[in-house]
Short mmCIF file of C-alpha atoms in Angstrom, two decimals:
data_model
loop_
_atom_site.label_atom_id
_atom_site.label_comp_id
_atom_site.label_asym_id
_atom_site.label_seq_id
_atom_site.Cartn_x
_atom_site.Cartn_y
_atom_site.Cartn_z
CA LEU A 1 -51.69 -92.50 -2.05
CA PRO A 2 -52.96 -90.04 0.54
CA TYR A 3 -50.64 -87.27 -0.55
CA GLY A 4 -50.83 -85.08 -3.58
CA TRP A 5 -48.99 -84.84 -6.86
CA THR A 6 -46.75 -81.99 -5.67
CA ALA A 7 -45.68 -83.76 -2.49
CA PHE A 8 -44.99 -86.98 -4.40
CA PHE A 9 -42.74 -85.35 -7.00
CA GLU A 10 -40.93 -83.10 -4.54
CA ASN A 11 -40.13 -86.21 -2.55
CA ALA A 12 -39.28 -88.53 -5.46
CA ILE A 13 -37.03 -85.99 -7.18
CA ASP A 14 -34.98 -85.43 -4.02
CA PRO A 15 -32.30 -88.16 -4.06
CA ALA A 16 -31.13 -87.21 -0.58
CA HIS A 17 -34.44 -88.28 0.96
CA ALA A 18 -34.07 -91.98 0.14
CA VAL A 19 -31.58 -93.06 2.79
CA VAL A 20 -33.25 -90.88 5.43
CA SER A 21 -36.94 -91.70 4.81
CA HIS A 22 -36.33 -95.32 3.83
CA HIS A 23 -33.90 -96.05 6.65
CA THR A 24 -32.94 -99.75 6.75
CA LEU A 25 -34.65 -100.51 3.40
CA VAL A 26 -32.26 -98.60 1.13
CA GLY A 27 -29.59 -97.36 3.47
CA SER A 28 -28.77 -95.78 6.78
CA ARG A 29 -29.87 -92.27 7.69
CA TYR A 30 -26.83 -92.11 9.97
CA ASP A 31 -24.05 -93.36 7.69
CA ASP A 32 -25.15 -92.70 4.10
CA PRO A 33 -26.08 -89.02 3.66
CA ALA A 34 -23.55 -87.35 1.38
CA GLY A 35 -23.22 -84.16 -0.61
CA PHE A 36 -23.83 -84.05 -4.35
CA GLN A 37 -24.50 -81.65 -7.18
CA CYS A 38 -27.27 -81.77 -9.75
CA VAL A 39 -25.62 -81.23 -13.11
CA VAL A 40 -28.21 -79.88 -15.55
CA GLU A 41 -28.35 -81.94 -18.74
CA ARG A 42 -31.62 -80.46 -20.05
CA PRO A 43 -32.65 -77.07 -18.64
CA MET A 44 -36.08 -76.82 -17.04
CA THR A 45 -39.02 -75.63 -19.11
CA GLY A 46 -42.74 -75.77 -18.42
CA ALA A 47 -43.43 -78.09 -21.34
CA GLY A 48 -40.20 -80.11 -21.35
CA GLY A 49 -39.44 -80.61 -17.67
CA PHE A 50 -35.75 -81.13 -16.91
CA ARG A 51 -32.96 -83.69 -16.81
CA CYS A 52 -30.08 -83.64 -14.33
CA ALA A 53 -27.28 -85.98 -13.36
CA LEU A 54 -26.17 -86.56 -9.78
CA ASP A 55 -22.49 -85.88 -9.24
CA PRO A 56 -21.57 -88.09 -7.55
CA ALA A 57 -24.49 -90.51 -7.55
CA VAL A 58 -24.95 -90.69 -3.79
CA PRO A 59 -26.40 -93.56 -1.76
CA PRO A 60 -28.53 -95.50 -2.34
CA PHE A 61 -27.20 -95.47 -5.93
CA ASN A 62 -23.61 -96.05 -4.83
CA THR A 63 -21.67 -96.79 -1.67
CA ILE A 64 -19.86 -93.80 -0.15
CA GLY A 65 -16.31 -93.77 -1.46
CA LYS A 66 -17.09 -96.15 -4.32
CA TYR A 67 -18.77 -94.07 -7.01
CA ASP A 68 -18.74 -96.47 -9.94
CA ALA A 69 -22.26 -95.86 -11.25
CA GLU A 70 -24.04 -92.82 -12.67
CA THR A 71 -27.60 -91.71 -12.04
CA SER A 72 -29.80 -89.13 -13.72
CA TYR A 73 -33.31 -87.83 -13.13
CA ASP A 74 -35.54 -86.96 -16.07
CA PHE A 75 -38.85 -85.24 -15.25
CA GLN A 76 -41.32 -84.98 -18.11
CA PRO A 77 -44.46 -83.04 -17.22
CA PRO A 78 -47.08 -83.59 -16.21
CA ALA A 79 -46.66 -87.05 -14.70
CA LEU A 80 -43.42 -88.91 -15.54
CA LEU A 81 -40.15 -89.18 -13.62
CA LYS A 82 -37.45 -91.50 -14.97
CA ILE A 83 -34.52 -92.46 -12.76
CA ASP A 84 -31.75 -93.84 -14.95
CA TRP A 85 -28.95 -95.78 -13.18
CA ARG A 86 -25.97 -96.79 -15.34
CA HIS A 87 -23.07 -99.05 -14.44
CA GLU A 88 -20.52 -100.86 -16.62
CA GLY A 89 -22.30 -104.09 -15.71
CA GLY A 90 -25.82 -102.97 -16.56
CA ARG A 91 -28.57 -100.43 -16.25
CA PHE A 92 -31.85 -99.86 -14.38
CA LEU A 93 -34.47 -97.49 -15.71
CA THR A 94 -37.28 -96.83 -13.25
CA SER A 95 -40.28 -94.88 -14.49
CA HIS A 96 -42.68 -93.30 -12.01
CA TYR A 97 -46.06 -92.08 -13.22
CA CYS A 98 -48.04 -90.06 -10.71
CA VAL A 99 -51.58 -88.97 -11.53
CA PRO A 100 -53.61 -86.70 -9.24
CA THR A 101 -56.98 -88.28 -8.41
CA ARG A 102 -58.42 -85.60 -6.09
CA PRO A 103 -56.95 -82.82 -3.92
CA GLY A 104 -54.30 -84.31 -1.66
CA TRP A 105 -54.35 -87.74 -3.35
CA CYS A 106 -52.52 -89.34 -6.28
CA ARG A 107 -52.22 -92.69 -8.01
CA HIS A 108 -48.67 -93.97 -8.45
CA TYR A 109 -47.53 -96.38 -11.16
CA VAL A 110 -43.96 -97.63 -11.35
CA ALA A 111 -42.04 -99.86 -13.72
CA THR A 112 -38.38 -100.89 -13.65
CA VAL A 113 -36.51 -102.21 -16.65
CA ALA A 114 -33.15 -103.90 -16.09
CA GLN A 115 -30.38 -104.54 -18.59
CA ARG A 116 -27.32 -106.59 -17.81
CA ASN A 117 -24.09 -106.39 -19.76
CA PRO A 118 -22.94 -110.03 -20.05
CA GLU A 119 -19.44 -108.91 -21.09
CA ALA A 120 -18.96 -107.30 -17.67
CA GLY A 121 -19.41 -110.59 -15.83
CA ASN A 122 -21.14 -110.67 -12.48
CA ALA A 123 -19.71 -107.44 -11.03
CA ILE A 124 -23.14 -105.79 -11.10
CA ARG A 125 -24.56 -108.49 -8.81
CA LEU A 126 -22.33 -107.18 -6.02
CA HIS A 127 -23.43 -103.56 -6.47
CA ARG A 128 -25.61 -101.98 -3.82
CA TRP A 129 -28.31 -100.69 -6.21
CA PHE A 130 -28.60 -104.08 -7.92
CA LYS A 131 -29.12 -105.78 -4.56
CA LEU A 132 -31.80 -103.24 -3.63
CA ASN A 133 -33.68 -103.91 -6.88
CA LEU A 134 -33.28 -107.67 -6.72
CA PHE A 135 -36.56 -108.12 -4.84
CA THR A 136 -38.55 -106.33 -7.54
CA LEU A 137 -36.77 -108.14 -10.35
CA THR A 138 -37.07 -111.67 -8.99
CA SER A 139 -40.43 -111.66 -7.21
CA PRO A 140 -43.70 -112.64 -8.84
CA GLY A 141 -45.71 -109.60 -9.90
CA TRP A 142 -48.44 -110.19 -7.33
CA LEU A 143 -45.90 -110.18 -4.45
CA THR A 144 -44.29 -106.95 -5.64
CA HIS A 145 -47.79 -105.45 -5.89
CA VAL A 146 -48.66 -106.50 -2.33
CA LEU A 147 -45.36 -105.58 -0.63
CA GLY A 148 -44.19 -102.69 -2.81
CA PRO A 149 -46.33 -100.07 -1.06
CA THR A 150 -44.33 -100.69 2.14
CA PHE A 151 -41.60 -98.57 0.56
CA LEU A 152 -43.98 -95.70 -0.25
CA HIS A 153 -45.71 -95.87 3.11
CA GLN A 154 -42.50 -94.90 4.87
CA ASP A 155 -42.91 -91.41 3.37
CA MET A 156 -46.66 -91.22 3.71
CA VAL A 157 -47.10 -90.17 7.32
CA LEU A 158 -44.66 -87.30 7.08
CA LEU A 159 -45.79 -86.05 3.67
CA HIS A 160 -49.52 -86.35 4.37
CA GLN A 161 -49.22 -84.47 7.65
CA GLN A 162 -47.10 -81.71 6.09
CA GLU A 163 -49.59 -81.34 3.26
CA LYS A 164 -52.51 -81.00 5.71
CA ILE A 165 -50.67 -78.30 7.66
CA ILE A 166 -49.98 -76.33 4.49
CA ALA A 167 -53.57 -76.74 3.24
CA GLN A 168 -54.83 -75.28 6.52
CA GLY A 169 -52.65 -72.20 5.96
CA ARG A 170 -50.28 -73.09 8.80
CA GLY A 171 -47.17 -73.62 6.66
CA GLN A 172 -45.08 -71.64 9.15
CA ASP A 173 -45.72 -74.40 11.71
CA ILE A 174 -43.34 -76.71 9.83
CA ALA A 175 -40.83 -74.08 8.70
#
């Protein structure tokens, strides 16, 4: 990706960016932004990273007013971010690995593991986050590989341009 490790993780760790940057794919930048708190579950250290829970788990993880799922972020330096979504009907664990390849560039690897609780019936199939992940879970691997970058490319123009401005020492231009 033509943006660096720092830009990738700052973006990926910010749950509020999803419905704004990925407007129409994961939500609406006009209807979905909502306040939340990051509740620290594992304090940040240089070697251990951090873990925090979103309270409440805002869109795209839930629908505003219907907060029936929990989400936590677990960053493990230097290159792993796990987003753990839990619902009575199942769970999604998405792992993002981001490896710097040269200044201003990184290679992104992602894997999602889904668990369904058969005792909970089909309630999870109606949940917003399940529907958003359905494409990844049901598509052949080659199709996900070809179309998946569309999601990341929505951030790319903004992040790449901001990174270039900062690298040129003109950070105040975007402040």
